[in-house]
Amino acid sequence: MRIPILAANWKMNLSRREAKNLVEDLLKVAFPVQQREVVICPSFHLLSEVGSLLEGKANYGLGAQNVYWKESGAFTGEVSPTMLRDCGCSHVIIGHSERRGYFHETDKDCFAKVEAALQHNLVPILCVGESLEQREAGKTKEVVLGQLQGALKGQSVSSGDKLVIAYEPIWAIGTGKTDTPEGAESTIAVLRQELGNLFGERIAQQVRLLYGGSVNAGNVDALMAQPNIDGALVGGASLKAESFARIVNYQTQASLAN
Ligand code: PGA
């Protein structure tokens, strides 16, 4: 069984005080959590502090939003996997479309980052997704499969639960437009099939595949009802304790029936 992951991508937001208040408020309403994992991904300057607040909180993890693949040295402005481990990180987002778009990250960079993360026991949350133009040209699957292969083909993955993929259509990020649950499911199912080609069926069935792009308290239940959607990567709605707590406590078909 794949344990769902609800991940908060805070992007370049929040002061130390705001982050502390947010985590404390969130833990009041969304802790303890069972049968799900929550990963908070703050900006670098908040990692240690948020890590301390999450210490000992079962099923809560700490993620960075980026990593460099070198161990140490003269790479001004970069942060290594060892440094992330040192701050208490368990996860790291790799290849977010904002990094690919604004900072020109390539699939080759993503490959090196995923490899470094895996070697340092950090779970990569690899993001893939198509632009509106690519979608309208009917190229969604081709684009996301290319990104998946570019970052993963040739990696050595011993266990699928050490790898997370987030499908985030670029046109849905921060726009209030979401893919339909069926549309997201269909793209994510294709990604899982490709993971099977790359790493074998056992591993493909273990990998958690998330949907991201304007996930909120109102649409999370329908997205999570899809068989291949194992969680969400949430930007805007993760900046408010109330909305993110509702996402963490999403309702399953079984809980809705009770
Ligand atoms: P959003 O961002 O939820 O604000 O659309 C998601 C993301 O970029 O990871």
Short mmCIF file of C-alpha atoms and ligand atoms in Angstrom, two decimals:
data_model
loop_
_atom_site.label_atom_id
_atom_site.label_comp_id
_atom_site.label_asym_id
_atom_site.label_seq_id
_atom_site.Cartn_x
_atom_site.Cartn_y
_atom_site.Cartn_z
CA MET A 1 0.00 0.00 0.00
CA ARG A 2 1.26 3.46 -0.87
CA ILE A 3 1.02 5.96 2.00
CA PRO A 4 -0.28 9.28 0.59
CA ILE A 5 1.95 12.36 0.83
CA LEU A 6 0.64 15.88 1.29
CA ALA A 7 3.53 18.23 0.63
CA ALA A 8 3.61 21.99 1.23
CA ASN A 9 5.75 24.01 -1.18
CA TRP A 10 6.07 27.39 0.52
CA LYS A 11 8.23 28.74 -2.35
CA MET A 12 9.90 32.10 -1.51
CA ASN A 13 7.43 33.09 1.19
CA LEU A 14 7.18 33.61 4.95
CA SER A 15 9.34 35.23 7.61
CA ARG A 16 10.65 33.22 10.55
CA ARG A 17 7.81 34.44 12.72
CA GLU A 18 5.14 33.69 10.12
CA ALA A 19 6.57 30.22 9.55
CA LYS A 20 6.57 29.45 13.27
CA ASN A 21 2.96 30.58 13.67
CA LEU A 22 1.89 28.61 10.61
CA VAL A 23 3.52 25.36 11.74
CA GLU A 24 2.19 25.71 15.28
CA ASP A 25 -1.33 26.38 14.01
CA LEU A 26 -1.11 23.51 11.54
CA LEU A 27 0.02 21.03 14.19
CA LYS A 28 -2.95 22.01 16.36
CA VAL A 29 -5.40 20.88 13.68
CA ALA A 30 -3.46 18.33 11.64
CA PHE A 31 -1.53 16.26 14.14
CA PRO A 32 -1.37 13.38 14.76
CA VAL A 33 -1.79 12.07 11.22
CA GLN A 34 -2.14 8.42 10.40
CA GLN A 35 -1.90 6.63 7.09
CA ARG A 36 -0.50 9.75 5.48
CA GLU A 37 2.76 11.67 5.38
CA VAL A 38 3.08 15.43 5.50
CA VAL A 39 6.18 17.13 4.11
CA ILE A 40 6.82 20.82 4.68
CA CYS A 41 9.18 22.47 2.18
CA PRO A 42 10.20 25.94 3.37
CA SER A 43 12.90 28.17 1.89
CA PHE A 44 16.47 27.47 3.00
CA HIS A 45 16.56 30.11 5.76
CA LEU A 46 13.64 28.45 7.56
CA LEU A 47 14.77 24.82 7.37
CA SER A 48 16.43 24.50 10.78
CA GLU A 49 13.68 26.32 12.61
CA VAL A 50 10.83 24.44 10.96
CA GLY A 51 12.81 21.22 11.44
CA SER A 52 12.94 21.88 15.20
CA LEU A 53 9.19 22.47 15.33
CA LEU A 54 8.56 19.19 13.50
CA GLU A 55 11.02 17.15 15.54
CA GLY A 56 9.39 14.06 16.99
CA LYS A 57 6.17 14.67 15.05
CA ALA A 58 5.48 11.27 13.54
CA ASN A 59 4.71 11.23 9.81
CA TYR A 60 5.90 14.82 9.35
CA GLY A 61 8.94 15.38 7.13
CA LEU A 62 11.04 18.38 6.16
CA GLY A 63 11.88 19.12 2.53
CA ALA A 64 14.07 21.64 0.74
CA GLN A 65 13.02 23.25 -2.53
CA ASN A 66 16.30 22.72 -4.33
CA VAL A 67 19.72 21.10 -3.95
CA TYR A 68 23.07 21.16 -5.71
CA TRP A 69 24.70 17.85 -6.61
CA LYS A 70 28.22 18.54 -5.32
CA GLU A 71 29.24 17.62 -1.80
CA SER A 72 31.04 20.88 -0.88
CA GLY A 73 33.42 23.44 -2.35
CA ALA A 74 33.52 26.68 -4.29
CA PHE A 75 29.90 26.87 -5.49
CA THR A 76 28.72 30.21 -4.16
CA GLY A 77 25.03 30.31 -3.38
CA GLU A 78 24.45 26.58 -3.61
CA VAL A 79 23.40 24.11 -0.91
CA SER A 80 24.58 20.49 -0.89
CA PRO A 81 22.69 17.31 0.00
CA THR A 82 24.88 16.87 3.08
CA MET A 83 23.93 20.37 4.25
CA LEU A 84 20.25 19.55 3.78
CA ARG A 85 20.66 16.39 5.84
CA ASP A 86 22.44 18.50 8.44
CA CYS A 87 19.32 20.73 8.71
CA GLY A 88 17.12 17.65 9.21
CA CYS A 89 15.72 17.35 5.69
CA SER A 90 14.18 14.08 4.61
CA HIS A 91 12.97 15.26 1.18
CA VAL A 92 13.92 17.67 -1.57
CA ILE A 93 11.90 19.11 -4.46
CA ILE A 94 13.77 18.78 -7.75
CA GLY A 95 12.95 20.24 -11.17
CA HIS A 96 10.02 22.43 -10.15
CA SER A 97 8.75 24.27 -13.24
CA GLU A 98 9.75 27.60 -11.67
CA ARG A 99 13.34 26.36 -11.48
CA ARG A 100 13.21 24.97 -15.00
CA GLY A 101 11.65 28.19 -16.31
CA TYR A 102 13.35 31.02 -14.38
CA PHE A 103 16.67 29.33 -13.65
CA HIS A 104 17.04 27.25 -16.81
CA GLU A 105 17.35 23.90 -15.07
CA THR A 106 17.58 21.08 -17.57
CA ASP A 107 16.68 17.39 -17.39
CA LYS A 108 20.43 16.75 -17.10
CA ASP A 109 20.62 18.98 -14.00
CA CYS A 110 17.59 17.17 -12.60
CA PHE A 111 19.31 13.83 -13.20
CA ALA A 112 22.40 14.96 -11.24
CA LYS A 113 20.25 16.34 -8.43
CA VAL A 114 18.11 13.20 -8.16
CA GLU A 115 21.24 11.06 -8.15
CA ALA A 116 22.84 13.15 -5.39
CA ALA A 117 19.63 13.13 -3.34
CA LEU A 118 19.29 9.34 -3.59
CA GLN A 119 22.93 8.86 -2.61
CA HIS A 120 22.41 10.97 0.51
CA ASN A 121 19.20 9.34 1.58
CA LEU A 122 17.04 12.32 0.68
CA VAL A 123 13.75 11.48 -1.02
CA PRO A 124 13.58 13.44 -4.29
CA ILE A 125 10.20 14.92 -5.19
CA LEU A 126 10.79 15.19 -8.93
CA CYS A 127 8.41 17.60 -10.68
CA VAL A 128 7.29 17.22 -14.27
CA GLY A 129 4.62 19.11 -16.20
CA GLU A 130 3.66 20.64 -19.51
CA SER A 131 2.99 24.25 -20.51
CA LEU A 132 -0.38 25.37 -21.84
CA GLU A 133 1.07 25.58 -25.35
CA GLN A 134 2.35 22.00 -25.15
CA ARG A 135 -0.98 20.83 -23.80
CA GLU A 136 -2.93 22.56 -26.55
CA ALA A 137 -0.62 20.93 -29.09
CA GLY A 138 -1.57 17.52 -27.62
CA LYS A 139 1.95 16.95 -26.30
CA THR A 140 1.30 16.52 -22.57
CA LYS A 141 2.29 12.88 -22.32
CA GLU A 142 5.28 13.24 -24.60
CA VAL A 143 6.60 16.18 -22.54
CA VAL A 144 6.16 14.63 -19.10
CA LEU A 145 7.57 11.29 -20.22
CA GLY A 146 10.62 13.08 -21.65
CA GLN A 147 11.18 14.87 -18.35
CA LEU A 148 10.72 11.66 -16.38
CA GLN A 149 13.17 9.72 -18.54
CA GLY A 150 15.67 12.60 -18.59
CA ALA A 151 15.87 12.75 -14.82
CA LEU A 152 15.54 9.05 -14.05
CA LYS A 153 16.83 6.81 -16.83
CA GLY A 154 20.03 5.21 -15.54
CA GLN A 155 19.43 5.99 -11.85
CA SER A 156 19.78 3.17 -9.42
CA VAL A 157 16.58 2.98 -7.40
CA SER A 158 16.50 0.15 -4.89
CA SER A 159 13.12 0.91 -3.39
CA GLY A 160 10.21 2.81 -4.88
CA ASP A 161 9.22 4.39 -1.59
CA LYS A 162 12.41 6.48 -1.76
CA LEU A 163 11.21 8.30 -4.85
CA VAL A 164 8.30 10.71 -5.32
CA ILE A 165 7.08 12.23 -8.58
CA ALA A 166 4.85 15.30 -8.77
CA TYR A 167 2.86 15.92 -11.94
CA GLU A 168 2.31 19.67 -12.06
CA PRO A 169 0.88 21.12 -15.26
CA ILE A 170 2.47 24.57 -15.50
CA TRP A 171 -0.79 26.23 -16.55
CA ALA A 172 -2.39 25.01 -13.30
CA ILE A 173 0.28 26.35 -10.94
CA GLY A 174 -0.90 29.37 -8.97
CA THR A 175 -3.70 30.05 -11.46
CA GLY A 176 -6.72 28.58 -9.70
CA LYS A 177 -7.15 26.24 -12.69
CA THR A 178 -6.79 22.56 -11.89
CA ASP A 179 -6.57 19.57 -14.14
CA THR A 180 -9.70 17.44 -13.82
CA PRO A 181 -9.27 14.47 -11.48
CA GLU A 182 -9.67 12.16 -14.51
CA GLY A 183 -7.19 14.15 -16.60
CA ALA A 184 -4.58 14.15 -13.84
CA GLU A 185 -5.18 10.45 -13.25
CA SER A 186 -4.67 9.63 -16.90
CA THR A 187 -1.32 11.46 -17.13
CA ILE A 188 -0.15 10.06 -13.79
CA ALA A 189 -1.07 6.52 -14.86
CA VAL A 190 1.16 6.96 -17.92
CA LEU A 191 4.00 8.13 -15.68
CA ARG A 192 3.61 5.06 -13.48
CA GLN A 193 3.66 2.82 -16.52
CA GLU A 194 6.94 4.42 -17.61
CA LEU A 195 8.38 3.91 -14.12
CA GLY A 196 7.59 0.24 -14.66
CA ASN A 197 9.60 0.28 -17.91
CA LEU A 198 12.51 2.02 -16.18
CA PHE A 199 12.66 0.18 -12.86
CA GLY A 200 10.29 -2.77 -13.02
CA GLU A 201 6.71 -3.20 -11.86
CA ARG A 202 7.45 -3.73 -8.15
CA ILE A 203 9.20 -0.38 -7.82
CA ALA A 204 6.67 1.41 -10.03
CA GLN A 205 3.88 0.31 -7.70
CA GLN A 206 5.75 1.71 -4.68
CA VAL A 207 6.51 5.19 -6.04
CA ARG A 208 4.17 7.89 -4.79
CA LEU A 209 2.88 10.06 -7.64
CA LEU A 210 1.46 13.41 -6.58
CA TYR A 211 -0.65 15.96 -8.40
CA GLY A 212 0.15 19.67 -8.04
CA GLY A 213 -1.37 22.82 -9.48
CA SER A 214 -3.99 24.84 -7.58
CA VAL A 215 -4.84 22.04 -5.18
CA ASN A 216 -7.08 23.44 -2.45
CA ALA A 217 -9.47 22.43 0.30
CA GLY A 218 -12.32 22.22 -2.22
CA ASN A 219 -10.77 19.96 -4.86
CA VAL A 220 -8.45 17.71 -2.86
CA ASP A 221 -10.99 14.98 -2.07
CA ALA A 222 -11.87 14.36 -5.73
CA LEU A 223 -8.21 14.31 -6.77
CA MET A 224 -7.28 11.92 -3.96
CA ALA A 225 -10.11 9.57 -4.95
CA GLN A 226 -8.20 8.65 -8.14
CA PRO A 227 -6.39 5.32 -7.91
CA ASN A 228 -2.98 6.51 -9.13
CA ILE A 229 -2.92 9.87 -7.33
CA ASP A 230 -1.01 9.32 -4.10
CA GLY A 231 -0.91 12.86 -2.80
CA ALA A 232 -0.57 16.52 -3.58
CA LEU A 233 2.14 19.15 -3.86
CA VAL A 234 0.51 22.33 -2.66
CA GLY A 235 1.72 25.90 -3.09
CA GLY A 236 -0.68 28.76 -2.30
CA ALA A 237 -3.09 26.74 -0.15
CA SER A 238 -0.21 25.51 2.03
CA LEU A 239 0.48 29.05 3.30
CA LYS A 240 -2.62 29.08 5.49
CA ALA A 241 -2.88 26.58 8.34
CA GLU A 242 -6.61 26.13 7.91
CA SER A 243 -6.57 25.28 4.20
CA PHE A 244 -3.50 23.08 4.39
CA ALA A 245 -4.89 21.24 7.43
CA ARG A 246 -8.04 20.51 5.43
CA ILE A 247 -5.88 19.18 2.61
CA VAL A 248 -3.89 17.00 5.03
CA ASN A 249 -7.17 15.75 6.46
CA TYR A 250 -8.67 15.11 3.02
CA GLN A 251 -11.68 12.82 3.03
CA THR A 252 -11.44 9.39 1.52
CA GLN A 253 -14.41 7.60 -0.02
CA ALA A 254 -14.63 5.49 3.13
CA SER A 255 -14.61 8.45 5.52
CA LEU A 256 -17.25 10.25 3.41
CA ALA A 257 -19.52 7.19 3.65
CA ASN A 258 -19.38 7.24 7.48
P1 PGA B 1 -0.04 26.07 -6.35
O1 PGA B 1 1.50 25.65 -6.52
O2 PGA B 1 -0.67 25.07 -5.41
O3 PGA B 1 0.01 27.46 -5.78
O4 PGA B 1 -0.65 26.02 -7.69
C1 PGA B 1 1.89 24.30 -6.60
C2 PGA B 1 3.36 24.19 -6.85
O5 PGA B 1 3.93 25.03 -7.57
O6 PGA B 1 4.03 23.26 -6.34
#
